[in-house]
Amino acid sequence: MTGNTDPRNAPPQPNLLDRRTLLARTFGAATAGALLGARADLAAGAAAQAPGGMPGIALPQGMRVVVTGHDAEGRSYIVRDERVTTDAAFPNLFSTTGDDAFGPGPESVPRTLYPTDSPRLEPDLGGANFHFVALPPTTADSPPRWHRTETVDMNVLLGGELVLMLDKEETALQPGDVVIQRNTNHAWKNPTDGPVYWAAVLVPIRQRA
């Protein structure tokens, strides 16, 4: 014989069944299949794009970062839309501080804190909320839901195509795009025939007294 074909001697393989079962129990069968498919696509893309096949996500054209704000009349719009390219191991795409809870932005953009109309999404002061969002296709009888929170929201699109809607404009997003909402009135629209997935971290702008 020229080789050992005993399956007991084969290297261990990732237990995809356990992952699928866990995801299915958490998000439902359809979501689990989409997430596992997206994970496989990301892994294949990362191996092909990263230098030397190094694991991780390497975006040759950088990561798109969209930052929102208000104009003088309080209408929401995009104050920054650019691709961040860097060789840093842990690039900082956006940050806030206790003295600058809105984070960086043009000096001309007002820093007025508008009251929320979605209190159930609000984290406690001094805390934060981490959400996983699954948005079904937007149809004529399921219009976008406009809302505002007293938070800076850091959103990362994981799968599908998503449209960010603001008072003055809208823009289409692709997987890997980042949206920083800064207390702005906004809505999300899914123009496709399948679900869209993203993760969001909400950080309060109002600080403890």
mmCIF file with all atom_site columns, C-alpha atoms in Angstrom:
data_model
loop_
_atom_site.group_PDB
_atom_site.id
_atom_site.type_symbol
_atom_site.label_atom_id
_atom_site.label_alt_id
_atom_site.label_comp_id
_atom_site.label_asym_id
_atom_site.label_entity_id
_atom_site.label_seq_id
_atom_site.pdbx_PDB_ins_code
_atom_site.Cartn_x
_atom_site.Cartn_y
_atom_site.Cartn_z
_atom_site.occupancy
_atom_site.B_iso_or_equiv
_atom_site.pdbx_formal_charge
_atom_site.auth_seq_id
_atom_site.auth_comp_id
_atom_site.auth_asym_id
_atom_site.auth_atom_id
_atom_site.pdbx_PDB_model_num
ATOM 1   C CA . MET A 1 1   ? 0.000   0.000  0.000  1.00 0.00 ? 1   MET A CA 1
ATOM 2   C CA . THR A 1 2   ? 1.177   3.522  -0.779 1.00 0.00 ? 2   THR A CA 1
ATOM 3   C CA . GLY A 1 3   ? -0.859  5.484  1.753  1.00 0.00 ? 3   GLY A CA 1
ATOM 4   C CA . ASN A 1 4   ? -2.954  5.250  4.881  1.00 0.00 ? 4   ASN A CA 1
ATOM 5   C CA . THR A 1 5   ? -6.616  5.829  4.032  1.00 0.00 ? 5   THR A CA 1
ATOM 6   C CA . ASP A 1 6   ? -7.910  5.161  7.535  1.00 0.00 ? 6   ASP A CA 1
ATOM 7   C CA . PRO A 1 7   ? -10.204 8.163  8.251  1.00 0.00 ? 7   PRO A CA 1
ATOM 8   C CA . ARG A 1 8   ? -9.131  8.050  11.897 1.00 0.00 ? 8   ARG A CA 1
ATOM 9   C CA . ASN A 1 9   ? -5.699  9.291  10.796 1.00 0.00 ? 9   ASN A CA 1
ATOM 10  C CA . ALA A 1 10  ? -7.079  12.248 8.852  1.00 0.00 ? 10  ALA A CA 1
ATOM 11  C CA . PRO A 1 11  ? -6.466  15.759 10.276 1.00 0.00 ? 11  PRO A CA 1
ATOM 12  C CA . PRO A 1 12  ? -9.403  17.159 12.268 1.00 0.00 ? 12  PRO A CA 1
ATOM 13  C CA . GLN A 1 13  ? -11.881 19.272 10.278 1.00 0.00 ? 13  GLN A CA 1
ATOM 14  C CA . PRO A 1 14  ? -13.898 22.253 11.570 1.00 0.00 ? 14  PRO A CA 1
ATOM 15  C CA . ASN A 1 15  ? -17.233 21.097 12.949 1.00 0.00 ? 15  ASN A CA 1
ATOM 16  C CA . LEU A 1 16  ? -19.469 23.038 10.562 1.00 0.00 ? 16  LEU A CA 1
ATOM 17  C CA . LEU A 1 17  ? -22.508 21.055 11.673 1.00 0.00 ? 17  LEU A CA 1
ATOM 18  C CA . ASP A 1 18  ? -22.168 22.329 15.232 1.00 0.00 ? 18  ASP A CA 1
ATOM 19  C CA . ARG A 1 19  ? -21.758 25.893 13.989 1.00 0.00 ? 19  ARG A CA 1
ATOM 20  C CA . ARG A 1 20  ? -24.760 25.602 11.696 1.00 0.00 ? 20  ARG A CA 1
ATOM 21  C CA . THR A 1 21  ? -26.853 24.083 14.503 1.00 0.00 ? 21  THR A CA 1
ATOM 22  C CA . LEU A 1 22  ? -25.873 26.875 16.892 1.00 0.00 ? 22  LEU A CA 1
ATOM 23  C CA . LEU A 1 23  ? -26.615 29.599 14.349 1.00 0.00 ? 23  LEU A CA 1
ATOM 24  C CA . ALA A 1 24  ? -29.878 27.971 13.305 1.00 0.00 ? 24  ALA A CA 1
ATOM 25  C CA . ARG A 1 25  ? -31.056 27.835 16.912 1.00 0.00 ? 25  ARG A CA 1
ATOM 26  C CA . THR A 1 26  ? -30.062 31.470 17.436 1.00 0.00 ? 26  THR A CA 1
ATOM 27  C CA . PHE A 1 27  ? -31.059 33.208 14.199 1.00 0.00 ? 27  PHE A CA 1
ATOM 28  C CA . GLY A 1 28  ? -33.064 30.624 12.205 1.00 0.00 ? 28  GLY A CA 1
ATOM 29  C CA . ALA A 1 29  ? -32.092 28.224 9.431  1.00 0.00 ? 29  ALA A CA 1
ATOM 30  C CA . ALA A 1 30  ? -32.103 30.772 6.593  1.00 0.00 ? 30  ALA A CA 1
ATOM 31  C CA . THR A 1 31  ? -29.906 33.220 8.511  1.00 0.00 ? 31  THR A CA 1
ATOM 32  C CA . ALA A 1 32  ? -27.527 30.437 9.564  1.00 0.00 ? 32  ALA A CA 1
ATOM 33  C CA . GLY A 1 33  ? -27.006 29.350 5.959  1.00 0.00 ? 33  GLY A CA 1
ATOM 34  C CA . ALA A 1 34  ? -26.353 32.907 4.825  1.00 0.00 ? 34  ALA A CA 1
ATOM 35  C CA . LEU A 1 35  ? -23.923 33.601 7.660  1.00 0.00 ? 35  LEU A CA 1
ATOM 36  C CA . LEU A 1 36  ? -21.944 30.403 7.070  1.00 0.00 ? 36  LEU A CA 1
ATOM 37  C CA . GLY A 1 37  ? -21.825 31.159 3.350  1.00 0.00 ? 37  GLY A CA 1
ATOM 38  C CA . ALA A 1 38  ? -20.650 34.713 3.995  1.00 0.00 ? 38  ALA A CA 1
ATOM 39  C CA . ARG A 1 39  ? -18.015 33.403 6.430  1.00 0.00 ? 39  ARG A CA 1
ATOM 40  C CA . ALA A 1 40  ? -16.671 31.014 3.804  1.00 0.00 ? 40  ALA A CA 1
ATOM 41  C CA . ASP A 1 41  ? -16.576 33.778 1.183  1.00 0.00 ? 41  ASP A CA 1
ATOM 42  C CA . LEU A 1 42  ? -14.756 36.123 3.570  1.00 0.00 ? 42  LEU A CA 1
ATOM 43  C CA . ALA A 1 43  ? -12.228 33.448 4.488  1.00 0.00 ? 43  ALA A CA 1
ATOM 44  C CA . ALA A 1 44  ? -11.517 32.656 0.830  1.00 0.00 ? 44  ALA A CA 1
ATOM 45  C CA . GLY A 1 45  ? -11.201 36.342 -0.017 1.00 0.00 ? 45  GLY A CA 1
ATOM 46  C CA . ALA A 1 46  ? -8.929  37.003 2.945  1.00 0.00 ? 46  ALA A CA 1
ATOM 47  C CA . ALA A 1 47  ? -6.570  34.176 2.015  1.00 0.00 ? 47  ALA A CA 1
ATOM 48  C CA . ALA A 1 48  ? -6.362  35.439 -1.558 1.00 0.00 ? 48  ALA A CA 1
ATOM 49  C CA . GLN A 1 49  ? -5.913  39.124 -0.633 1.00 0.00 ? 49  GLN A CA 1
ATOM 50  C CA . ALA A 1 50  ? -3.731  39.007 2.461  1.00 0.00 ? 50  ALA A CA 1
ATOM 51  C CA . PRO A 1 51  ? 0.043   39.172 1.866  1.00 0.00 ? 51  PRO A CA 1
ATOM 52  C CA . GLY A 1 52  ? 1.541   35.698 1.835  1.00 0.00 ? 52  GLY A CA 1
ATOM 53  C CA . GLY A 1 53  ? -1.860  34.142 2.462  1.00 0.00 ? 53  GLY A CA 1
ATOM 54  C CA . MET A 1 54  ? -1.805  35.475 6.011  1.00 0.00 ? 54  MET A CA 1
ATOM 55  C CA . PRO A 1 55  ? -5.178  34.958 7.788  1.00 0.00 ? 55  PRO A CA 1
ATOM 56  C CA . GLY A 1 56  ? -7.386  37.974 8.365  1.00 0.00 ? 56  GLY A CA 1
ATOM 57  C CA . ILE A 1 57  ? -9.245  40.484 6.220  1.00 0.00 ? 57  ILE A CA 1
ATOM 58  C CA . ALA A 1 58  ? -7.183  42.522 3.787  1.00 0.00 ? 58  ALA A CA 1
ATOM 59  C CA . LEU A 1 59  ? -9.052  45.045 1.646  1.00 0.00 ? 59  LEU A CA 1
ATOM 60  C CA . PRO A 1 60  ? -6.740  46.111 -1.203 1.00 0.00 ? 60  PRO A CA 1
ATOM 61  C CA . GLN A 1 61  ? -8.662  49.361 -1.726 1.00 0.00 ? 61  GLN A CA 1
ATOM 62  C CA . GLY A 1 62  ? -9.060  50.131 1.961  1.00 0.00 ? 62  GLY A CA 1
ATOM 63  C CA . MET A 1 63  ? -12.136 50.142 4.172  1.00 0.00 ? 63  MET A CA 1
ATOM 64  C CA . ARG A 1 64  ? -14.904 52.616 3.431  1.00 0.00 ? 64  ARG A CA 1
ATOM 65  C CA . VAL A 1 65  ? -15.903 54.783 6.405  1.00 0.00 ? 65  VAL A CA 1
ATOM 66  C CA . VAL A 1 66  ? -19.065 56.929 6.248  1.00 0.00 ? 66  VAL A CA 1
ATOM 67  C CA . VAL A 1 67  ? -19.596 59.463 9.053  1.00 0.00 ? 67  VAL A CA 1
ATOM 68  C CA . THR A 1 68  ? -22.876 61.342 9.505  1.00 0.00 ? 68  THR A CA 1
ATOM 69  C CA . GLY A 1 69  ? -23.686 64.697 11.084 1.00 0.00 ? 69  GLY A CA 1
ATOM 70  C CA . HIS A 1 70  ? -26.163 67.589 11.096 1.00 0.00 ? 70  HIS A CA 1
ATOM 71  C CA . ASP A 1 71  ? -26.312 70.806 9.098  1.00 0.00 ? 71  ASP A CA 1
ATOM 72  C CA . ALA A 1 72  ? -27.242 74.160 10.663 1.00 0.00 ? 72  ALA A CA 1
ATOM 73  C CA . GLU A 1 73  ? -30.956 73.301 10.336 1.00 0.00 ? 73  GLU A CA 1
ATOM 74  C CA . GLY A 1 74  ? -30.528 69.957 12.089 1.00 0.00 ? 74  GLY A CA 1
ATOM 75  C CA . ARG A 1 75  ? -30.877 67.828 8.944  1.00 0.00 ? 75  ARG A CA 1
ATOM 76  C CA . SER A 1 76  ? -28.747 64.703 8.736  1.00 0.00 ? 76  SER A CA 1
ATOM 77  C CA . TYR A 1 77  ? -26.197 64.220 5.961  1.00 0.00 ? 77  TYR A CA 1
ATOM 78  C CA . ILE A 1 78  ? -22.792 62.642 5.247  1.00 0.00 ? 78  ILE A CA 1
ATOM 79  C CA . VAL A 1 79  ? -19.900 64.720 6.582  1.00 0.00 ? 79  VAL A CA 1
ATOM 80  C CA . ARG A 1 80  ? -17.185 62.225 5.632  1.00 0.00 ? 80  ARG A CA 1
ATOM 81  C CA . ASP A 1 81  ? -17.021 59.379 3.116  1.00 0.00 ? 81  ASP A CA 1
ATOM 82  C CA . GLU A 1 82  ? -13.584 57.977 2.413  1.00 0.00 ? 82  GLU A CA 1
ATOM 83  C CA . ARG A 1 83  ? -11.549 54.805 2.146  1.00 0.00 ? 83  ARG A CA 1
ATOM 84  C CA . VAL A 1 84  ? -9.055  54.239 4.910  1.00 0.00 ? 84  VAL A CA 1
ATOM 85  C CA . THR A 1 85  ? -5.866  52.494 3.817  1.00 0.00 ? 85  THR A CA 1
ATOM 86  C CA . THR A 1 86  ? -3.132  51.655 6.294  1.00 0.00 ? 86  THR A CA 1
ATOM 87  C CA . ASP A 1 87  ? -0.487  49.057 7.079  1.00 0.00 ? 87  ASP A CA 1
ATOM 88  C CA . ALA A 1 88  ? -1.248  49.300 10.800 1.00 0.00 ? 88  ALA A CA 1
ATOM 89  C CA . ALA A 1 89  ? -1.994  46.011 12.533 1.00 0.00 ? 89  ALA A CA 1
ATOM 90  C CA . PHE A 1 90  ? -4.951  47.545 14.429 1.00 0.00 ? 90  PHE A CA 1
ATOM 91  C CA . PRO A 1 91  ? -6.182  50.580 12.461 1.00 0.00 ? 91  PRO A CA 1
ATOM 92  C CA . ASN A 1 92  ? -8.385  53.008 14.388 1.00 0.00 ? 92  ASN A CA 1
ATOM 93  C CA . LEU A 1 93  ? -11.288 53.898 12.111 1.00 0.00 ? 93  LEU A CA 1
ATOM 94  C CA . PHE A 1 94  ? -13.099 56.192 14.566 1.00 0.00 ? 94  PHE A CA 1
ATOM 95  C CA . SER A 1 95  ? -12.900 57.121 18.234 1.00 0.00 ? 95  SER A CA 1
ATOM 96  C CA . THR A 1 96  ? -14.661 59.240 20.831 1.00 0.00 ? 96  THR A CA 1
ATOM 97  C CA . THR A 1 97  ? -13.562 60.608 24.204 1.00 0.00 ? 97  THR A CA 1
ATOM 98  C CA . GLY A 1 98  ? -15.222 61.945 27.326 1.00 0.00 ? 98  GLY A CA 1
ATOM 99  C CA . ASP A 1 99  ? -14.418 65.463 26.137 1.00 0.00 ? 99  ASP A CA 1
ATOM 100 C CA . ASP A 1 100 ? -15.500 64.805 22.548 1.00 0.00 ? 100 ASP A CA 1
ATOM 101 C CA . ALA A 1 101 ? -18.403 62.355 22.681 1.00 0.00 ? 101 ALA A CA 1
ATOM 102 C CA . PHE A 1 102 ? -19.383 63.048 19.049 1.00 0.00 ? 102 PHE A CA 1
ATOM 103 C CA . GLY A 1 103 ? -15.922 62.113 17.807 1.00 0.00 ? 103 GLY A CA 1
ATOM 104 C CA . PRO A 1 104 ? -13.938 63.912 15.105 1.00 0.00 ? 104 PRO A CA 1
ATOM 105 C CA . GLY A 1 105 ? -15.694 65.878 12.392 1.00 0.00 ? 105 GLY A CA 1
ATOM 106 C CA . PRO A 1 106 ? -15.573 69.181 10.517 1.00 0.00 ? 106 PRO A CA 1
ATOM 107 C CA . GLU A 1 107 ? -15.549 72.245 12.785 1.00 0.00 ? 107 GLU A CA 1
ATOM 108 C CA . SER A 1 108 ? -18.494 73.671 10.833 1.00 0.00 ? 108 SER A CA 1
ATOM 109 C CA . VAL A 1 109 ? -20.761 70.741 11.791 1.00 0.00 ? 109 VAL A CA 1
ATOM 110 C CA . PRO A 1 110 ? -22.972 71.566 14.830 1.00 0.00 ? 110 PRO A CA 1
ATOM 111 C CA . ARG A 1 111 ? -22.595 69.391 17.919 1.00 0.00 ? 111 ARG A CA 1
ATOM 112 C CA . THR A 1 112 ? -26.196 69.749 19.083 1.00 0.00 ? 112 THR A CA 1
ATOM 113 C CA . LEU A 1 113 ? -27.549 66.668 20.872 1.00 0.00 ? 113 LEU A CA 1
ATOM 114 C CA . TYR A 1 114 ? -31.092 65.979 19.639 1.00 0.00 ? 114 TYR A CA 1
ATOM 115 C CA . PRO A 1 115 ? -33.484 63.893 21.791 1.00 0.00 ? 115 PRO A CA 1
ATOM 116 C CA . THR A 1 116 ? -34.081 60.280 20.884 1.00 0.00 ? 116 THR A CA 1
ATOM 117 C CA . ASP A 1 117 ? -37.340 58.937 19.482 1.00 0.00 ? 117 ASP A CA 1
ATOM 118 C CA . SER A 1 118 ? -36.200 55.336 20.018 1.00 0.00 ? 118 SER A CA 1
ATOM 119 C CA . PRO A 1 119 ? -35.534 54.986 23.776 1.00 0.00 ? 119 PRO A CA 1
ATOM 120 C CA . ARG A 1 120 ? -35.666 51.178 23.657 1.00 0.00 ? 120 ARG A CA 1
ATOM 121 C CA . LEU A 1 121 ? -32.415 51.201 21.670 1.00 0.00 ? 121 LEU A CA 1
ATOM 122 C CA . GLU A 1 122 ? -30.629 53.464 24.162 1.00 0.00 ? 122 GLU A CA 1
ATOM 123 C CA . PRO A 1 123 ? -27.845 51.975 26.310 1.00 0.00 ? 123 PRO A CA 1
ATOM 124 C CA . ASP A 1 124 ? -27.472 53.030 29.932 1.00 0.00 ? 124 ASP A CA 1
ATOM 125 C CA . LEU A 1 125 ? -25.191 56.001 30.537 1.00 0.00 ? 125 LEU A CA 1
ATOM 126 C CA . GLY A 1 126 ? -21.627 54.798 30.885 1.00 0.00 ? 126 GLY A CA 1
ATOM 127 C CA . GLY A 1 127 ? -22.474 51.585 29.005 1.00 0.00 ? 127 GLY A CA 1
ATOM 128 C CA . ALA A 1 128 ? -22.922 50.459 25.420 1.00 0.00 ? 128 ALA A CA 1
ATOM 129 C CA . ASN A 1 129 ? -25.180 48.189 23.353 1.00 0.00 ? 129 ASN A CA 1
ATOM 130 C CA . PHE A 1 130 ? -23.963 45.653 20.778 1.00 0.00 ? 130 PHE A CA 1
ATOM 131 C CA . HIS A 1 131 ? -26.601 44.631 18.231 1.00 0.00 ? 131 HIS A CA 1
ATOM 132 C CA . PHE A 1 132 ? -26.746 42.093 15.420 1.00 0.00 ? 132 PHE A CA 1
ATOM 133 C CA . VAL A 1 133 ? -29.293 43.251 12.819 1.00 0.00 ? 133 VAL A CA 1
ATOM 134 C CA . ALA A 1 134 ? -31.016 41.205 10.118 1.00 0.00 ? 134 ALA A CA 1
ATOM 135 C CA . LEU A 1 135 ? -33.101 43.339 7.750  1.00 0.00 ? 135 LEU A CA 1
ATOM 136 C CA . PRO A 1 136 ? -35.492 41.664 5.293  1.00 0.00 ? 136 PRO A CA 1
ATOM 137 C CA . PRO A 1 137 ? -36.113 43.170 1.833  1.00 0.00 ? 137 PRO A CA 1
ATOM 138 C CA . THR A 1 138 ? -37.806 46.580 1.962  1.00 0.00 ? 138 THR A CA 1
ATOM 139 C CA . THR A 1 139 ? -41.106 46.536 0.101  1.00 0.00 ? 139 THR A CA 1
ATOM 140 C CA . ALA A 1 140 ? -43.793 49.105 -0.619 1.00 0.00 ? 140 ALA A CA 1
ATOM 141 C CA . ASP A 1 141 ? -45.827 47.921 2.359  1.00 0.00 ? 141 ASP A CA 1
ATOM 142 C CA . SER A 1 142 ? -42.810 47.821 4.694  1.00 0.00 ? 142 SER A CA 1
ATOM 143 C CA . PRO A 1 143 ? -41.375 51.349 4.419  1.00 0.00 ? 143 PRO A CA 1
ATOM 144 C CA . PRO A 1 144 ? -38.071 52.296 6.078  1.00 0.00 ? 144 PRO A CA 1
ATOM 145 C CA . ARG A 1 145 ? -38.288 53.179 9.767  1.00 0.00 ? 145 ARG A CA 1
ATOM 146 C CA . TRP A 1 146 ? -36.799 56.590 10.528 1.00 0.00 ? 146 TRP A CA 1
ATOM 147 C CA . HIS A 1 147 ? -35.288 57.003 13.989 1.00 0.00 ? 147 HIS A CA 1
ATOM 148 C CA . ARG A 1 148 ? -32.688 58.784 16.091 1.00 0.00 ? 148 ARG A CA 1
ATOM 149 C CA . THR A 1 149 ? -30.755 57.826 19.222 1.00 0.00 ? 149 THR A CA 1
ATOM 150 C CA . GLU A 1 150 ? -28.618 59.895 21.593 1.00 0.00 ? 150 GLU A CA 1
ATOM 151 C CA . THR A 1 151 ? -25.620 57.769 20.662 1.00 0.00 ? 151 THR A CA 1
ATOM 152 C CA . VAL A 1 152 ? -22.681 57.341 18.357 1.00 0.00 ? 152 VAL A CA 1
ATOM 153 C CA . ASP A 1 153 ? -23.419 54.142 16.420 1.00 0.00 ? 153 ASP A CA 1
ATOM 154 C CA . MET A 1 154 ? -20.607 52.133 14.845 1.00 0.00 ? 154 MET A CA 1
ATOM 155 C CA . ASN A 1 155 ? -22.111 49.895 12.140 1.00 0.00 ? 155 ASN A CA 1
ATOM 156 C CA . VAL A 1 156 ? -20.250 47.292 10.055 1.00 0.00 ? 156 VAL A CA 1
ATOM 157 C CA . LEU A 1 157 ? -22.068 45.707 7.119  1.00 0.00 ? 157 LEU A CA 1
ATOM 158 C CA . LEU A 1 158 ? -21.485 41.942 7.104  1.00 0.00 ? 158 LEU A CA 1
ATOM 159 C CA . GLY A 1 159 ? -23.549 40.671 4.198  1.00 0.00 ? 159 GLY A CA 1
ATOM 160 C CA . GLY A 1 160 ? -25.912 41.904 1.496  1.00 0.00 ? 160 GLY A CA 1
ATOM 161 C CA . GLU A 1 161 ? -26.485 45.391 0.083  1.00 0.00 ? 161 GLU A CA 1
ATOM 162 C CA . LEU A 1 162 ? -27.797 48.131 2.356  1.00 0.00 ? 162 LEU A CA 1
ATOM 163 C CA . VAL A 1 163 ? -28.885 51.704 1.684  1.00 0.00 ? 163 VAL A CA 1
ATOM 164 C CA . LEU A 1 164 ? -28.289 54.347 4.358  1.00 0.00 ? 164 LEU A CA 1
ATOM 165 C CA . MET A 1 165 ? -31.024 56.993 4.206  1.00 0.00 ? 165 MET A CA 1
ATOM 166 C CA . LEU A 1 166 ? -30.495 60.461 5.724  1.00 0.00 ? 166 LEU A CA 1
ATOM 167 C CA . ASP A 1 167 ? -32.536 63.665 5.605  1.00 0.00 ? 167 ASP A CA 1
ATOM 168 C CA . LYS A 1 168 ? -30.492 65.180 2.766  1.00 0.00 ? 168 LYS A CA 1
ATOM 169 C CA . GLU A 1 169 ? -29.119 62.147 0.902  1.00 0.00 ? 169 GLU A CA 1
ATOM 170 C CA . GLU A 1 170 ? -28.653 58.404 0.774  1.00 0.00 ? 170 GLU A CA 1
ATOM 171 C CA . THR A 1 171 ? -25.826 56.045 -0.165 1.00 0.00 ? 171 THR A CA 1
ATOM 172 C CA . ALA A 1 172 ? -25.473 52.341 -1.009 1.00 0.00 ? 172 ALA A CA 1
ATOM 173 C CA . LEU A 1 173 ? -23.254 50.183 1.201  1.00 0.00 ? 173 LEU A CA 1
ATOM 174 C CA . GLN A 1 174 ? -21.375 46.954 0.511  1.00 0.00 ? 174 GLN A CA 1
ATOM 175 C CA . PRO A 1 175 ? -20.006 44.293 2.921  1.00 0.00 ? 175 PRO A CA 1
ATOM 176 C CA . GLY A 1 176 ? -17.055 45.690 4.857  1.00 0.00 ? 176 GLY A CA 1
ATOM 177 C CA . ASP A 1 177 ? -18.340 49.284 4.765  1.00 0.00 ? 177 ASP A CA 1
ATOM 178 C CA . VAL A 1 178 ? -18.513 51.136 8.092  1.00 0.00 ? 178 VAL A CA 1
ATOM 179 C CA . VAL A 1 179 ? -21.143 53.734 9.033  1.00 0.00 ? 179 VAL A CA 1
ATOM 180 C CA . ILE A 1 180 ? -20.720 56.045 12.020 1.00 0.00 ? 180 ILE A CA 1
ATOM 181 C CA . GLN A 1 181 ? -24.066 57.549 13.040 1.00 0.00 ? 181 GLN A CA 1
ATOM 182 C CA . ARG A 1 182 ? -23.710 60.577 15.315 1.00 0.00 ? 182 ARG A CA 1
ATOM 183 C CA . ASN A 1 183 ? -27.176 61.235 16.819 1.00 0.00 ? 183 ASN A CA 1
ATOM 184 C CA . THR A 1 184 ? -28.507 61.630 13.267 1.00 0.00 ? 184 THR A CA 1
ATOM 185 C CA . ASN A 1 185 ? -31.997 60.932 11.956 1.00 0.00 ? 185 ASN A CA 1
ATOM 186 C CA . HIS A 1 186 ? -31.696 57.942 9.623  1.00 0.00 ? 186 HIS A CA 1
ATOM 187 C CA . ALA A 1 187 ? -33.307 54.837 8.180  1.00 0.00 ? 187 ALA A CA 1
ATOM 188 C CA . TRP A 1 188 ? -32.092 51.664 6.509  1.00 0.00 ? 188 TRP A CA 1
ATOM 189 C CA . LYS A 1 189 ? -33.360 50.220 3.229  1.00 0.00 ? 189 LYS A CA 1
ATOM 190 C CA . ASN A 1 190 ? -32.745 46.773 1.783  1.00 0.00 ? 190 ASN A CA 1
ATOM 191 C CA . PRO A 1 191 ? -33.247 47.031 -2.011 1.00 0.00 ? 191 PRO A CA 1
ATOM 192 C CA . THR A 1 192 ? -32.458 43.350 -2.662 1.00 0.00 ? 192 THR A CA 1
ATOM 193 C CA . ASP A 1 193 ? -34.552 40.192 -2.577 1.00 0.00 ? 193 ASP A CA 1
ATOM 194 C CA . GLY A 1 194 ? -32.608 38.668 0.336  1.00 0.00 ? 194 GLY A CA 1
ATOM 195 C CA . PRO A 1 195 ? -31.776 39.634 3.944  1.00 0.00 ? 195 PRO A CA 1
ATOM 196 C CA . VAL A 1 196 ? -29.016 42.059 4.925  1.00 0.00 ? 196 VAL A CA 1
ATOM 197 C CA . TYR A 1 197 ? -26.837 41.599 8.034  1.00 0.00 ? 197 TYR A CA 1
ATOM 198 C CA . TRP A 1 198 ? -24.786 44.053 10.038 1.00 0.00 ? 198 TRP A CA 1
ATOM 199 C CA . ALA A 1 199 ? -23.383 44.587 13.530 1.00 0.00 ? 199 ALA A CA 1
ATOM 200 C CA . ALA A 1 200 ? -23.780 47.835 15.486 1.00 0.00 ? 200 ALA A CA 1
ATOM 201 C CA . VAL A 1 201 ? -22.295 49.194 18.696 1.00 0.00 ? 201 VAL A CA 1
ATOM 202 C CA . LEU A 1 202 ? -24.193 52.099 20.324 1.00 0.00 ? 202 LEU A CA 1
ATOM 203 C CA . VAL A 1 203 ? -22.268 54.392 22.681 1.00 0.00 ? 203 VAL A CA 1
ATOM 204 C CA . PRO A 1 204 ? -24.092 57.163 24.621 1.00 0.00 ? 204 PRO A CA 1
ATOM 205 C CA . ILE A 1 205 ? -23.193 60.734 23.754 1.00 0.00 ? 205 ILE A CA 1
ATOM 206 C CA . ARG A 1 206 ? -24.693 62.174 26.947 1.00 0.00 ? 206 ARG A CA 1
ATOM 207 C CA . GLN A 1 207 ? -22.248 61.644 29.794 1.00 0.00 ? 207 GLN A CA 1
ATOM 208 C CA . ARG A 1 208 ? -22.927 60.971 33.473 1.00 0.00 ? 208 ARG A CA 1
ATOM 209 C CA . ALA A 1 209 ? -23.318 64.122 35.524 1.00 0.00 ? 209 ALA A CA 1
#
